[in-house]
Coordinates of C-alpha atoms in Angstrom, one line a residue:
M27 CA 0.0 0.0 0.0
E28 CA 1.3 3.4 -1.0
Q29 CA 2.3 5.9 1.7
Y30 CA -0.4 8.3 0.4
M31 CA -3.2 5.8 1.0
K32 CA -1.8 5.1 4.5
E33 CA -1.9 8.8 5.2
A34 CA -5.5 9.0 3.9
I35 CA -6.5 6.1 6.2
R36 CA -4.7 7.7 9.1
L37 CA -6.5 11.0 8.6
A38 CA -9.8 9.1 8.4
E39 CA -9.1 7.7 11.8
T40 CA -7.9 11.0 13.3
G41 CA -11.0 12.9 12.3
M42 CA -13.3 10.1 13.4
N43 CA -11.5 9.8 16.8
K44 CA -11.9 13.6 17.2
G45 CA -15.6 13.2 16.7
E46 CA -15.5 15.6 13.7
G47 CA -17.2 13.4 11.2
G48 CA -17.4 10.0 9.6
P49 CA -14.4 7.7 9.0
F50 CA -13.1 9.3 5.8
G51 CA -9.7 10.9 4.9
A52 CA -8.0 12.2 1.8
V53 CA -4.7 13.5 0.6
V54 CA -4.0 15.4 -2.6
V55 CA -0.6 14.7 -4.1
R56 CA 1.4 16.5 -6.9
D57 CA 5.0 15.8 -7.8
N58 CA 5.3 13.2 -5.1
T59 CA 4.4 15.7 -2.4
I60 CA 1.2 15.9 -0.3
I61 CA -0.2 19.4 -1.1
G62 CA -3.6 18.9 0.7
R63 CA -4.9 16.9 3.6
G64 CA -8.4 16.5 4.9
W65 CA -10.9 14.4 6.8
N66 CA -14.6 14.5 7.2
R67 CA -15.6 17.5 9.3
V68 CA -19.3 17.5 8.8
L69 CA -20.1 17.2 12.5
A70 CA -17.4 19.7 13.6
T71 CA -18.6 22.4 11.2
N72 CA -22.3 21.5 10.7
D73 CA -21.5 21.7 7.0
P74 CA -22.9 18.8 5.0
T75 CA -20.3 19.5 2.3
A76 CA -17.3 19.2 4.6
H77 CA -16.3 15.7 3.3
A78 CA -12.7 14.6 3.4
E79 CA -12.2 15.1 -0.3
I80 CA -13.6 18.6 -0.2
T81 CA -11.5 19.6 2.8
A82 CA -8.4 18.1 1.2
I83 CA -9.1 20.0 -2.1
R84 CA -9.7 23.2 -0.2
D85 CA -6.4 22.7 1.6
A86 CA -4.5 22.0 -1.6
C87 CA -6.0 25.1 -3.3
R88 CA -5.1 27.3 -0.4
L89 CA -1.5 26.0 -0.4
T90 CA -1.1 26.3 -4.2
G91 CA -3.0 29.6 -4.5
G92 CA -5.1 28.3 -7.4
Y93 CA -8.4 26.5 -8.0
W94 CA -7.1 24.0 -10.5
L95 CA -5.1 21.0 -9.3
E96 CA -3.9 19.8 -12.7
G97 CA -1.2 17.2 -12.5
A98 CA -2.4 16.1 -9.0
E99 CA -3.9 12.9 -7.8
I100 CA -6.1 12.2 -4.8
Y101 CA -6.0 9.3 -2.4
V102 CA -9.1 8.6 -0.4
N103 CA -9.9 5.8 2.0
C104 CA -13.3 5.3 0.4
E105 CA -14.9 5.7 -3.0
P106 CA -16.1 9.3 -3.3
C107 CA -19.8 10.3 -3.1
P108 CA -21.2 12.1 -6.2
M109 CA -20.5 15.5 -4.6
C110 CA -16.9 14.7 -4.0
L111 CA -16.4 13.0 -7.3
S112 CA -17.8 16.2 -9.0
A113 CA -15.4 18.4 -6.9
I114 CA -12.5 16.2 -8.0
Y115 CA -13.5 16.8 -11.7
W116 CA -14.0 20.5 -11.1
A117 CA -10.5 20.8 -9.5
R118 CA -9.1 19.0 -12.6
I119 CA -7.4 16.3 -10.5
E120 CA -6.1 13.7 -12.9
K121 CA -6.0 10.5 -10.9
L122 CA -8.2 9.0 -8.1
T123 CA -7.2 6.1 -5.9
Y124 CA -9.6 4.8 -3.3
A125 CA -9.6 1.9 -0.8
A126 CA -13.1 0.9 0.4
S127 CA -16.0 0.9 -2.1
R128 CA -19.3 2.8 -1.9
N129 CA -20.9 -0.5 -1.0
D130 CA -18.5 -0.8 2.0
A131 CA -19.6 2.7 3.0
A132 CA -23.3 1.8 2.6
A133 CA -22.8 -1.2 4.9
I134 CA -21.9 1.2 7.8
G135 CA -24.7 3.6 7.0
F136 CA -23.2 6.0 4.4
N137 CA -25.4 5.1 1.5
D138 CA -24.9 7.3 -1.6
A139 CA -26.9 5.0 -3.9
L140 CA -29.9 7.4 -3.9
I141 CA -27.8 10.3 -5.0
Y142 CA -26.0 8.3 -7.7
R143 CA -29.5 7.3 -9.1
E144 CA -31.0 10.8 -8.8
V145 CA -28.3 12.6 -10.7
C146 CA -29.0 10.5 -13.8
L147 CA -32.7 11.2 -13.8
P148 CA -34.4 14.0 -15.7
A149 CA -35.2 17.0 -13.3
E150 CA -38.9 16.3 -13.3
E151 CA -38.3 12.7 -12.1
R152 CA -36.1 13.5 -9.1
S153 CA -37.3 13.2 -5.5
I154 CA -36.5 16.9 -4.8
I155 CA -39.1 19.2 -6.3
M156 CA -37.4 21.3 -8.9
R157 CA -38.7 24.3 -10.7
Q158 CA -37.3 26.9 -13.0
Q159 CA -38.0 30.6 -12.8
G160 CA -36.2 33.9 -13.7
R161 CA -34.3 32.4 -16.6
E162 CA -34.2 35.6 -18.7
E163 CA -32.8 37.7 -15.8
A164 CA -30.3 35.1 -15.0
L165 CA -29.1 34.8 -18.6
K166 CA -28.4 38.6 -18.6
V167 CA -26.0 38.2 -15.8
M168 CA -24.4 35.2 -17.4
Q169 CA -24.0 37.1 -20.7
K170 CA -22.3 40.0 -18.8
W171 CA -19.8 37.4 -17.5
Q172 CA -18.8 36.5 -21.0
Q173 CA -18.2 40.1 -21.9
L174 CA -16.0 40.9 -18.8
A175 CA -12.4 41.7 -19.8
G176 CA -10.1 39.4 -18.0
N177 CA -12.7 37.2 -16.4
P178 CA -11.1 34.0 -15.1
R179 CA -11.8 30.9 -17.2
Y180 CA -12.7 27.6 -15.6

């Protein structure tokens, strides 16, 4: 087992033992150096998005001073939920290594199967009631973004 996975597992246990959240840890690595560390901090922060992968990505972005982590890889002790997997894509992390599976997580009460199913459904078939309003006004702001000189691309 690679040292990076060992560190992710160690972080999972550290956060869990502190009572900060579930048993999940992550490290972001670039050029054989850990540039971000995180563990689940949902309970400590009352933030449902404070998963290990998210906290590690935030740490790496803070350290590097950028919001893209191209050339990086992430090691997590469990297969990411859909939110974290999306964040990994948004950060442009190029490689993901995980230990336990989403089925292993479901066996201890962390079941992401509903979310995995829901994101593939058309909006009108999801369990969350979704409605659209104010599209024209929203599009005006979005079009202004396109016209801004020097707007950051991502």
